GROMACS .gro file of C-alpha atoms in nm:
model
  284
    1UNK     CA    1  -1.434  -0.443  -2.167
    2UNK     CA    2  -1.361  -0.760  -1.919
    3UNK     CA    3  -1.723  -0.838  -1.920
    4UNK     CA    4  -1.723  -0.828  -2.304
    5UNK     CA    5  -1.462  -1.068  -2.352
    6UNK     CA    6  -1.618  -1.299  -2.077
    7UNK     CA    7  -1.966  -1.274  -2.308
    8UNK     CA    8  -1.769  -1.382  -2.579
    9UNK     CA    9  -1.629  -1.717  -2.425
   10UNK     CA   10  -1.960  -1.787  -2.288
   11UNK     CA   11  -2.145  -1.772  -2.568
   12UNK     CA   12  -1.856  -1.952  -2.786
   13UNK     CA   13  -1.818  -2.242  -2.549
   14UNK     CA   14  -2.171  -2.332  -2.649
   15UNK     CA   15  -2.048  -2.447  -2.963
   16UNK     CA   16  -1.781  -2.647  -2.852
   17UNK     CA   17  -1.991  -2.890  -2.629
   18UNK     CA   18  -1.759  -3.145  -2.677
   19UNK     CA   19  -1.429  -3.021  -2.582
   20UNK     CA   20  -1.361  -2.965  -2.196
   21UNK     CA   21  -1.321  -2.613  -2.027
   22UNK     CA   22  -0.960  -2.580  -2.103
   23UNK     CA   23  -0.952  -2.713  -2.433
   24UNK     CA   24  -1.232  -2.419  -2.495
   25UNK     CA   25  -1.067  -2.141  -2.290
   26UNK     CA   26  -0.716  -2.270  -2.526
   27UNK     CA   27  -0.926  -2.256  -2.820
   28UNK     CA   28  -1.044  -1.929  -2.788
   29UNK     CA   29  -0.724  -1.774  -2.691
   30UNK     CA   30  -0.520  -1.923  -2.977
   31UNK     CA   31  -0.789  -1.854  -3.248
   32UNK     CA   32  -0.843  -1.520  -3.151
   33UNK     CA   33  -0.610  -1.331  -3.224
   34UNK     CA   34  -0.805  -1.084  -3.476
   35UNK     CA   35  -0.838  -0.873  -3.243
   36UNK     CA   36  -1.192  -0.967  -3.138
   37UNK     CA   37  -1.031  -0.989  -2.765
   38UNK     CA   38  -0.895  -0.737  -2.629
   39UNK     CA   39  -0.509  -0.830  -2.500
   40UNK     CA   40  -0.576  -0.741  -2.178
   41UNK     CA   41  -0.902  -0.975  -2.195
   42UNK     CA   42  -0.651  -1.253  -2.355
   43UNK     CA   43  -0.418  -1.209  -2.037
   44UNK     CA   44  -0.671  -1.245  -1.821
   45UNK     CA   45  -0.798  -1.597  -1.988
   46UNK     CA   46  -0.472  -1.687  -2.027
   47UNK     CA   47  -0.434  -1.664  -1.627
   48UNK     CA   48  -0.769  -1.830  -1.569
   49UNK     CA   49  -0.576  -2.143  -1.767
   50UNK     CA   50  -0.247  -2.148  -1.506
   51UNK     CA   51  -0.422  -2.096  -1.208
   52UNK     CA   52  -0.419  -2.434  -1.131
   53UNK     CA   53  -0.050  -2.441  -1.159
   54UNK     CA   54  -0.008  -2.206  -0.867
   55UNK     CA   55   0.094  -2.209  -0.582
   56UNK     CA   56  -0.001  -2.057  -0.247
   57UNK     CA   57   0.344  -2.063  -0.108
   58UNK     CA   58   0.457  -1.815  -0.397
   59UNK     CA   59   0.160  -1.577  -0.358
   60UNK     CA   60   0.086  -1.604  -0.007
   61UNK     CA   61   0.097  -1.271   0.276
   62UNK     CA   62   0.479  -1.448   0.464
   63UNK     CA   63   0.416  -1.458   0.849
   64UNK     CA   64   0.635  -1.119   0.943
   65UNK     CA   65   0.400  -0.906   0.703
   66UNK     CA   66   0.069  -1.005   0.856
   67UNK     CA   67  -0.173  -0.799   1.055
   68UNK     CA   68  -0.300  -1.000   1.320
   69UNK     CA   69  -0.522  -0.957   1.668
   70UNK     CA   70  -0.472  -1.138   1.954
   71UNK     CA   71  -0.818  -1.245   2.180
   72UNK     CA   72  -0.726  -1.006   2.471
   73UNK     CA   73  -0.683  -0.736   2.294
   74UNK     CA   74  -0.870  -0.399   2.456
   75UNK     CA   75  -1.149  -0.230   2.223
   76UNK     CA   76  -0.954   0.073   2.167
   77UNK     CA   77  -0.710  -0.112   2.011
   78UNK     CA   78  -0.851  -0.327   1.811
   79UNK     CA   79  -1.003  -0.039   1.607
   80UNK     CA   80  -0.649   0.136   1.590
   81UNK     CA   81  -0.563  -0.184   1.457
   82UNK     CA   82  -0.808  -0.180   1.169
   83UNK     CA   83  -0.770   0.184   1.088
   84UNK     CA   84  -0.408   0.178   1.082
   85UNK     CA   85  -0.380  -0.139   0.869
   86UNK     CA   86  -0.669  -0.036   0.659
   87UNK     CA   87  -0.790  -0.428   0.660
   88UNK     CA   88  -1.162  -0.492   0.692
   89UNK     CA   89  -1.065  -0.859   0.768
   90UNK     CA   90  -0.780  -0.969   1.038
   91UNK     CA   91  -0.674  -1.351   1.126
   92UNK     CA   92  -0.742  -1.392   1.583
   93UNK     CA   93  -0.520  -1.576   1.734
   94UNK     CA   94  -0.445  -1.703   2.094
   95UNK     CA   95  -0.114  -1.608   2.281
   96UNK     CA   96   0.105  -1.678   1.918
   97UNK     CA   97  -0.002  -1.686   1.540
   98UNK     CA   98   0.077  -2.071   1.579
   99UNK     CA   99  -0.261  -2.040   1.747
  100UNK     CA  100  -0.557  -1.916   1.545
  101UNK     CA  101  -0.871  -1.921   1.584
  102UNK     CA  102  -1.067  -1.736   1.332
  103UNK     CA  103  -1.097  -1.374   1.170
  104UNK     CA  104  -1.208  -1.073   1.270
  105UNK     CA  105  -1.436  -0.842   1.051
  106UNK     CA  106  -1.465  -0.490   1.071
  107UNK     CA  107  -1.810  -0.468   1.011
  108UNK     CA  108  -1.906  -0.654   1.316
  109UNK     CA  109  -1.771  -0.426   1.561
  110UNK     CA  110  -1.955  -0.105   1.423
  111UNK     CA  111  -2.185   0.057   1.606
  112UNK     CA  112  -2.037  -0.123   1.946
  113UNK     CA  113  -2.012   0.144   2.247
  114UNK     CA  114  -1.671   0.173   2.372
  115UNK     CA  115  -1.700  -0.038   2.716
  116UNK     CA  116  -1.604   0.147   3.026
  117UNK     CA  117  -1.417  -0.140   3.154
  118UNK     CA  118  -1.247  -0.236   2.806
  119UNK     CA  119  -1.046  -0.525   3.033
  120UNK     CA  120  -1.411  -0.678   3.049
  121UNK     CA  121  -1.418  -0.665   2.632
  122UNK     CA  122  -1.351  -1.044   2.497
  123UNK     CA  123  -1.321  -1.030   2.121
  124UNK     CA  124  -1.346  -1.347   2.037
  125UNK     CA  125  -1.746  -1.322   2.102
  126UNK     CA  126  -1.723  -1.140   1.759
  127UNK     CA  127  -1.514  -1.389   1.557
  128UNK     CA  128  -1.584  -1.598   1.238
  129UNK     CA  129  -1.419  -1.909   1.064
  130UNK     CA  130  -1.121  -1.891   0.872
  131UNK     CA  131  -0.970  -2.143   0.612
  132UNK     CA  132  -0.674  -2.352   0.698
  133UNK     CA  133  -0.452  -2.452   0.394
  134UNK     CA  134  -0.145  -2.610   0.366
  135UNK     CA  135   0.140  -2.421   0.121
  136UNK     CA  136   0.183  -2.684  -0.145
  137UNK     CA  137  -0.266  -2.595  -0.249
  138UNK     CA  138  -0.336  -2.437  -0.590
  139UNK     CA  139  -0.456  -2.115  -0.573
  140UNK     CA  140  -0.733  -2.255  -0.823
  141UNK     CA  141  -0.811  -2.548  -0.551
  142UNK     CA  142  -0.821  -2.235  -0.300
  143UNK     CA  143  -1.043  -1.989  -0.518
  144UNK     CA  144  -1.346  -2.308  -0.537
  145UNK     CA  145  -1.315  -2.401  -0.146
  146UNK     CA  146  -1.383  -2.012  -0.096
  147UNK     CA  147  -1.638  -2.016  -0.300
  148UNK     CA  148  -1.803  -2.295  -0.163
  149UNK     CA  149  -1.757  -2.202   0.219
  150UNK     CA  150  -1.808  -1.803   0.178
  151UNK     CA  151  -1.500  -1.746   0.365
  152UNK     CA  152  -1.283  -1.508   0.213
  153UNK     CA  153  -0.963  -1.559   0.387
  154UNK     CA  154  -0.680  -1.824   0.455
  155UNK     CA  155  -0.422  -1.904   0.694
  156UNK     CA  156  -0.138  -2.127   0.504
  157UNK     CA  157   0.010  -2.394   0.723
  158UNK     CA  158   0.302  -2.548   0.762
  159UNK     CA  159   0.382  -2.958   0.797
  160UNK     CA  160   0.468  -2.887   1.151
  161UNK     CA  161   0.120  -2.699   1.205
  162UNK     CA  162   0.289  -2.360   1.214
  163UNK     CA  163   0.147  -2.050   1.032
  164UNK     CA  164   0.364  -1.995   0.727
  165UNK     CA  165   0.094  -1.706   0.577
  166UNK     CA  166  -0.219  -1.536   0.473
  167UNK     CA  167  -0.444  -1.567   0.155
  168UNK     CA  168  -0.731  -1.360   0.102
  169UNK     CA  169  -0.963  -1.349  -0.220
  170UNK     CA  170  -0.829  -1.069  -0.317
  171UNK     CA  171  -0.487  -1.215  -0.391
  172UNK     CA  172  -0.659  -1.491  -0.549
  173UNK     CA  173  -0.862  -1.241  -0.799
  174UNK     CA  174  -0.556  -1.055  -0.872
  175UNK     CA  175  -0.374  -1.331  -0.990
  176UNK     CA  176  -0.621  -1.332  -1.263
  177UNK     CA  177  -0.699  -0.961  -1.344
  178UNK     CA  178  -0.358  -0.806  -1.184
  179UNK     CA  179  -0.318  -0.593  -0.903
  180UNK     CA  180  -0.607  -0.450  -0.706
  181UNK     CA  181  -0.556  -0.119  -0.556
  182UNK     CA  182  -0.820   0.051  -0.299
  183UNK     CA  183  -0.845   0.343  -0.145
  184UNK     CA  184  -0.564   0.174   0.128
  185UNK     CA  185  -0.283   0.085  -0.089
  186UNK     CA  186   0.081   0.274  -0.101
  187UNK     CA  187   0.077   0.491  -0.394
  188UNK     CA  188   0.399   0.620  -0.594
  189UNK     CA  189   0.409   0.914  -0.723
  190UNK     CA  190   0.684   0.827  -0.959
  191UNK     CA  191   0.595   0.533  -1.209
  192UNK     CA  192   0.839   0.588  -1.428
  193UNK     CA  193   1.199   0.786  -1.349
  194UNK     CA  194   1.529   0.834  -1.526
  195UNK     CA  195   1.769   0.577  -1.519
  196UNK     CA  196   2.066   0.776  -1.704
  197UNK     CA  197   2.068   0.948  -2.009
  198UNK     CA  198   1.932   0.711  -2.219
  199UNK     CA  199   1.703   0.477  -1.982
  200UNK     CA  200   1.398   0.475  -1.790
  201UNK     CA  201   1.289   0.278  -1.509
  202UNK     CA  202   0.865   0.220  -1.513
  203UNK     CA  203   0.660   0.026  -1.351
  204UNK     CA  204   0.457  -0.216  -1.592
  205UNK     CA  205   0.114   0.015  -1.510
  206UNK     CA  206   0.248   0.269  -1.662
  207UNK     CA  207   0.016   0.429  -1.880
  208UNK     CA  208   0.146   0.434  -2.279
  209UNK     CA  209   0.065   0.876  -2.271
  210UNK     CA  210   0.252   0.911  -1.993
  211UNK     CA  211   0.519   0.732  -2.098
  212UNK     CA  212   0.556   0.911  -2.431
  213UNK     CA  213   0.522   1.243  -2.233
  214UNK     CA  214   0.817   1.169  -2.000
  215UNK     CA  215   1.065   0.997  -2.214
  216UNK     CA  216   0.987   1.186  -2.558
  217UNK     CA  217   0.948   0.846  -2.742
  218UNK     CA  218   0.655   0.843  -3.007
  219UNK     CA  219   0.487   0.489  -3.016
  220UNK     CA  220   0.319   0.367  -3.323
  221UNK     CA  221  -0.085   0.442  -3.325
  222UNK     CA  222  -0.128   0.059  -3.353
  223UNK     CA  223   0.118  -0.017  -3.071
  224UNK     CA  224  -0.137   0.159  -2.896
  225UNK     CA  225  -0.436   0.081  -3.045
  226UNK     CA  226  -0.585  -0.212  -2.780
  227UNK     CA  227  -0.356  -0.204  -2.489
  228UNK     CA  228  -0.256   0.123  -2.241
  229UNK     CA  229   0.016  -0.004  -2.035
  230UNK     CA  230   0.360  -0.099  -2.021
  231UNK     CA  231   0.285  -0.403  -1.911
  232UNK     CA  232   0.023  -0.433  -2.164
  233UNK     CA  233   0.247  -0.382  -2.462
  234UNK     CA  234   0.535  -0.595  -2.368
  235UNK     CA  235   0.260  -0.847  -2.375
  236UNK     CA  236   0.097  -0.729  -2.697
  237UNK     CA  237   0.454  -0.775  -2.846
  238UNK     CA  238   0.512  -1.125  -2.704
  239UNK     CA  239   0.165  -1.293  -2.622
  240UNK     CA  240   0.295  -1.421  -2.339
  241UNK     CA  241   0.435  -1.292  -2.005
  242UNK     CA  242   0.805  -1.253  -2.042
  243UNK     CA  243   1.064  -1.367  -1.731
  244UNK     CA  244   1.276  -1.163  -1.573
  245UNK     CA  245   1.616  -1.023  -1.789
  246UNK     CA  246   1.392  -1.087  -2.116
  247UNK     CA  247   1.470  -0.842  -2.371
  248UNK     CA  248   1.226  -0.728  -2.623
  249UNK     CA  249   1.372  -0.509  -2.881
  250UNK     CA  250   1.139  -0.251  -3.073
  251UNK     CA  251   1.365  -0.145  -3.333
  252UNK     CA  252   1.150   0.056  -3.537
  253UNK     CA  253   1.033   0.283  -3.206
  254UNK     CA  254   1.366   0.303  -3.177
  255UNK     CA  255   1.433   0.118  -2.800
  256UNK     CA  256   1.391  -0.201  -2.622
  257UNK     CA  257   1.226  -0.303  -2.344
  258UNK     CA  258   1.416  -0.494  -2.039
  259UNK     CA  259   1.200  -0.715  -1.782
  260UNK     CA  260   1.350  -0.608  -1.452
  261UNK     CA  261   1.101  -0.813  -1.236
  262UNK     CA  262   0.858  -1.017  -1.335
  263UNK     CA  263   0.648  -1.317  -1.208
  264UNK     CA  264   0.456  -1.631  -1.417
  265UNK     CA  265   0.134  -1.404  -1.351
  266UNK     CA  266   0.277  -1.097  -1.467
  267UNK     CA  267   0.476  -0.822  -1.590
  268UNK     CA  268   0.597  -0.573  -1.285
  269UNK     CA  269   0.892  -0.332  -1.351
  270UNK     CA  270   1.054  -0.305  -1.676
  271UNK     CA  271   1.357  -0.084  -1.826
  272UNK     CA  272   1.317   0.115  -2.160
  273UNK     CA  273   1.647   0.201  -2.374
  274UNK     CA  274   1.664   0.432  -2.643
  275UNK     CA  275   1.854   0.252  -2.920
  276UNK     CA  276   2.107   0.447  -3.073
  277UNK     CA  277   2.030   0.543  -3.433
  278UNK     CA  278   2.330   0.329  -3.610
  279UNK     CA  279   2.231   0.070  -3.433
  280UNK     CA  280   1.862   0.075  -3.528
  281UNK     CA  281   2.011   0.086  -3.892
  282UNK     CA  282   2.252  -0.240  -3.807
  283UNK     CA  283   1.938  -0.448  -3.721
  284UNK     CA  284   1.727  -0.374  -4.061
   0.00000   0.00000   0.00000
């Protein structure tokens, strides 16, 4: 469906030669609203637009939450290290974080022999470059240099030459198409719970059947029709991402929806009231 909506644009921008990328990406969004795009394929263009306005300080990996090796590291644990974090990528560093000096990828280190003196193992033989960005970079700015350089990965550095965090491409992407889950990630079980006797708490993934199944409210066949998420149809009902404490009312369903967290990228966790019945009848 993404790559459909991406054929689309391409072939449309051809006849708008004279109007500049974002005018046509703007164009398209705004005059498309037939449904020839899919929503999820308007979010997505929609995010291509404000990725320049990004940046890397709010989407960055902070300091305490990376996974890091240090150069004198034994073998041994350098592959715990990898199979515990699940990473196929890892920033080096010398003595501190302060002091990087590449990454390490997973793939180089396969088929290696476990040393019998691992003391006489020196990692850094196996490293590769890594970017260096300051916080204050677009993510957009960030997403060409990768692409230019083939390095997939960024340190974010502070004025005082300090590491302040970690970028990969895959943060980058997501800002773009959402989150990106692998076989790695935390799961929940529970996307969507109780939150008293007339609210639910769900995250914005939530799929639209599974909603209906656990709270007993019936959507509309057209509130369904191009979107299967949450998420999805508090944007279908706004055409926008909504901030946080927005409340969109769907009186007609019969509840509203709450945005309990949310981000300029996207929706995350929302809260669904039932409305009561005299008050659905107030609002008409």
């Amino acid at each position: 469906m993404q790559t459909l909506g991406l054929r689309k644009f391409l072939g449309f921008r051809r006849h708008m030669k004279n109007m500049d990328l974002r005018k046509k990406i703007q164009h398209l969004v705004e005059s498309d609203k037939d449904a020839s795009l899919l929503r999820e394929e308007r979010i997505m263009l929609v995010n291509v637009l404000t990725l320049s306005r990004v940046r890397l300080a709010n989407i960055m990996v902070p300091r305490a939450e990376i996974d890091a090796l240090e150069e004198q590291e034994e073998f041994s644990d350098v592959v715990e290290s990898f199979r515990a974090s699940g990473h196929s990528r890892m920033p080096l560093y010398q003595r501190s974080l302060d002091n990087p000096i590449g990454l390490i990828h997973v793939k180089d280190l396969i088929g290696l022999e476990v040393p019998e003196d691992e003391t006489a193992f020196q990692l850094s033989r196996y490293r590769r470059e890594i970017l260096f960005v300051p916080p204050s970079m677009s993510a957009l700015d960030l997403l060409n240099k990768m692409q230019v350089t083939r390095i997939h990965m960024a340190l974010v550095i502070d004025e005082y030459g300090g590491t302040d965090g970690l970028v990969t491409l895959e943060d980058l992407v997501e800002q773009i198409v959402g989150e990106i889950e692998d076989e790695h990630d935390a799961h929940d079980d529970k996307m969507i719970v109780k939150h008293g006797s007339q609210s639910y708490l769900a995250d914005a993934r939530t799929e639209l059947d599974e909603f209906e199944q656990f709270s007993g409210i019936t959507l509309d066949a057209e509130m369904k029709d191009e979107v299967d998420t949450l998420g999805g149809l508090v944007f279908s009902l706004t055409g926008r991402v909504p901030v946080r404490g927005e409340i969109i009312p769907v009186v007609d369903a019969g509840f509203e929806i709450v945005v309990e967290d949310a981000d300029p990228r996207r929706i995350k966790r929302v809260r669904v009231n039932k409305i009561d019945p005299d008050q659905r009848e107030k609002s008409h």
